[in-house]
XYZ file of C-alpha atoms in Angstrom:
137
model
C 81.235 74.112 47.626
C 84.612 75.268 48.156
C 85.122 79.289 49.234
C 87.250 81.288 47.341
C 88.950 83.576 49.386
C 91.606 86.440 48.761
C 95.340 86.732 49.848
C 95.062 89.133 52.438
C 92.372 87.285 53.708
C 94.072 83.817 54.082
C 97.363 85.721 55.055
C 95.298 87.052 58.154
C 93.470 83.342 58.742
C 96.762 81.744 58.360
C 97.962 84.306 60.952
C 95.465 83.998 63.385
C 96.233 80.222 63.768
C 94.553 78.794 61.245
C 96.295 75.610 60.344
C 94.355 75.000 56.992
C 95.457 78.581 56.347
C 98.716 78.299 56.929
C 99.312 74.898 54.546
C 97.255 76.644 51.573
C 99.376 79.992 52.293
C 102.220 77.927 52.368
C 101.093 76.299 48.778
C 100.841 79.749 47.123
C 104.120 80.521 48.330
C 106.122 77.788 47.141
C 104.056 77.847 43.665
C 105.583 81.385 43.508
C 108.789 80.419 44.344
C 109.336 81.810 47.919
C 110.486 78.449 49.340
C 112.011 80.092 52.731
C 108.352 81.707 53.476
C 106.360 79.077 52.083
C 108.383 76.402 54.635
C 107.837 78.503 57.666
C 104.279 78.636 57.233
C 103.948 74.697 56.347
C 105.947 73.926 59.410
C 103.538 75.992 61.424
C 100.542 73.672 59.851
C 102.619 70.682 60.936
C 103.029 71.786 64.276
C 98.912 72.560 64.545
C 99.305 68.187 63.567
C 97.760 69.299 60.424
C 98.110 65.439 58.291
C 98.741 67.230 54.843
C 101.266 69.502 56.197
C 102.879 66.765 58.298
C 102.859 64.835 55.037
C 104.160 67.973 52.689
C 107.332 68.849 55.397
C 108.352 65.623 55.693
C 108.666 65.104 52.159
C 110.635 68.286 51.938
C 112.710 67.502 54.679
C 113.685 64.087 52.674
C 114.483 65.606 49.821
C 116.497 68.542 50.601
C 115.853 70.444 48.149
C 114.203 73.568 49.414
C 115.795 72.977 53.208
C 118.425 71.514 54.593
C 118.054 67.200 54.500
C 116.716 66.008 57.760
C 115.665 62.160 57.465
C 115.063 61.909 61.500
C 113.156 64.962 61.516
C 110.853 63.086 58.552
C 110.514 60.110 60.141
C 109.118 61.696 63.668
C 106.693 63.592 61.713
C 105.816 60.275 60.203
C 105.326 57.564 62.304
C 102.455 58.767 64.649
C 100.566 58.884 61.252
C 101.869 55.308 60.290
C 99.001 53.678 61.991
C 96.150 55.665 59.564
C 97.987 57.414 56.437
C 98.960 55.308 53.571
C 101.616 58.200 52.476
C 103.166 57.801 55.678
C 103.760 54.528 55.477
C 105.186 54.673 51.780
C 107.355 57.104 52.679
C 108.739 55.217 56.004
C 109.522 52.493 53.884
C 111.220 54.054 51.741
C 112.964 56.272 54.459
C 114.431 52.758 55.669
C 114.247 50.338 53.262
C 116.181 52.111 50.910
C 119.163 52.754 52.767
C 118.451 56.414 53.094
C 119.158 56.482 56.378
C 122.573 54.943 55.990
C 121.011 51.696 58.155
C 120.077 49.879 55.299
C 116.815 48.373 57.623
C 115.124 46.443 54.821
C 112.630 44.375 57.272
C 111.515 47.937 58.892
C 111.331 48.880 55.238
C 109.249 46.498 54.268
C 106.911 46.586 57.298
C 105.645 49.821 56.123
C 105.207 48.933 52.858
C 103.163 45.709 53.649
C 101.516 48.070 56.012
C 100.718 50.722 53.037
C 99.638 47.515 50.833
C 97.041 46.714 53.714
C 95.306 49.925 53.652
C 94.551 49.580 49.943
C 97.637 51.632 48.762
C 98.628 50.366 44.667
C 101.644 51.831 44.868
C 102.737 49.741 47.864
C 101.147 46.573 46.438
C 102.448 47.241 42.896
C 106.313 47.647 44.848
C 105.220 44.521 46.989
C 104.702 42.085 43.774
C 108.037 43.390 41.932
C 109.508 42.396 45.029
C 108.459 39.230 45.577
C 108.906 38.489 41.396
C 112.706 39.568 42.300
C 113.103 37.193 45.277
C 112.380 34.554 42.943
C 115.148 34.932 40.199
């Protein structure tokens, strides 16, 4: 059973160092719209290696919409999970085999994807057959 606590009261958790803290304050700020506040506090549960938050920044930092673009930063947070997160896999491949980088590294690309297929991901395996059914036109 999941403990409802106030505010304050995960304001002074996510203070004290609490990295579970931090990513749900960081949550309630950017559901509120305080995207500056909200960042600082999910970068601070990334840094405590929390996976969601590692997950969550990256993402952000890929899209660029509530901080400034930063594809390398994404990618370091990313591949030390690549080995047991699905998500970070799907999002490596598409970091490089979309061209997003600029590299256009389709084989790297698609080594994360088969990788995300392996760990049961449908997304990845879904991607994975429209690829192949392409190849064969």
């Amino acid at each position: 059973m999941t403990q409802s606590i106030s505010l304050q009261e995960a304001v002074a958790l996510a203070k004290s160092g609490n990295a579970e803290a931090q990513y749900a304050l960081s949550s309630v700020l950017h559901q509120r719209g305080q995207f500056d506040e909200s960042l600082r506090w999910l970068r601070l549960a990334a840094a405590h290696k929390l996976i969601p938050a590692q997950i969550t920044l990256a993402t952000i930092l890929m899209d660029g919409r509530q901080c400034p673009r930063d594809r390398q930063q994404a990618i370091k947070l990313l591949q030390p999970l690549a080995e047991t997160q699905s998500q970070a896999n799907l999002l490596l491949s598409e970091l490089h085999g979309f061209a997003a980088l600029g590299v256009g590294d389709r084989e790297t690309g698609l080594r994360y994807l088969l990788a995300a297929a392996r760990m049961g991901e449908a997304g990845a395996l879904r991607q994975l057959a429209l690829l192949s059914a392409c190849n064969r036109r």
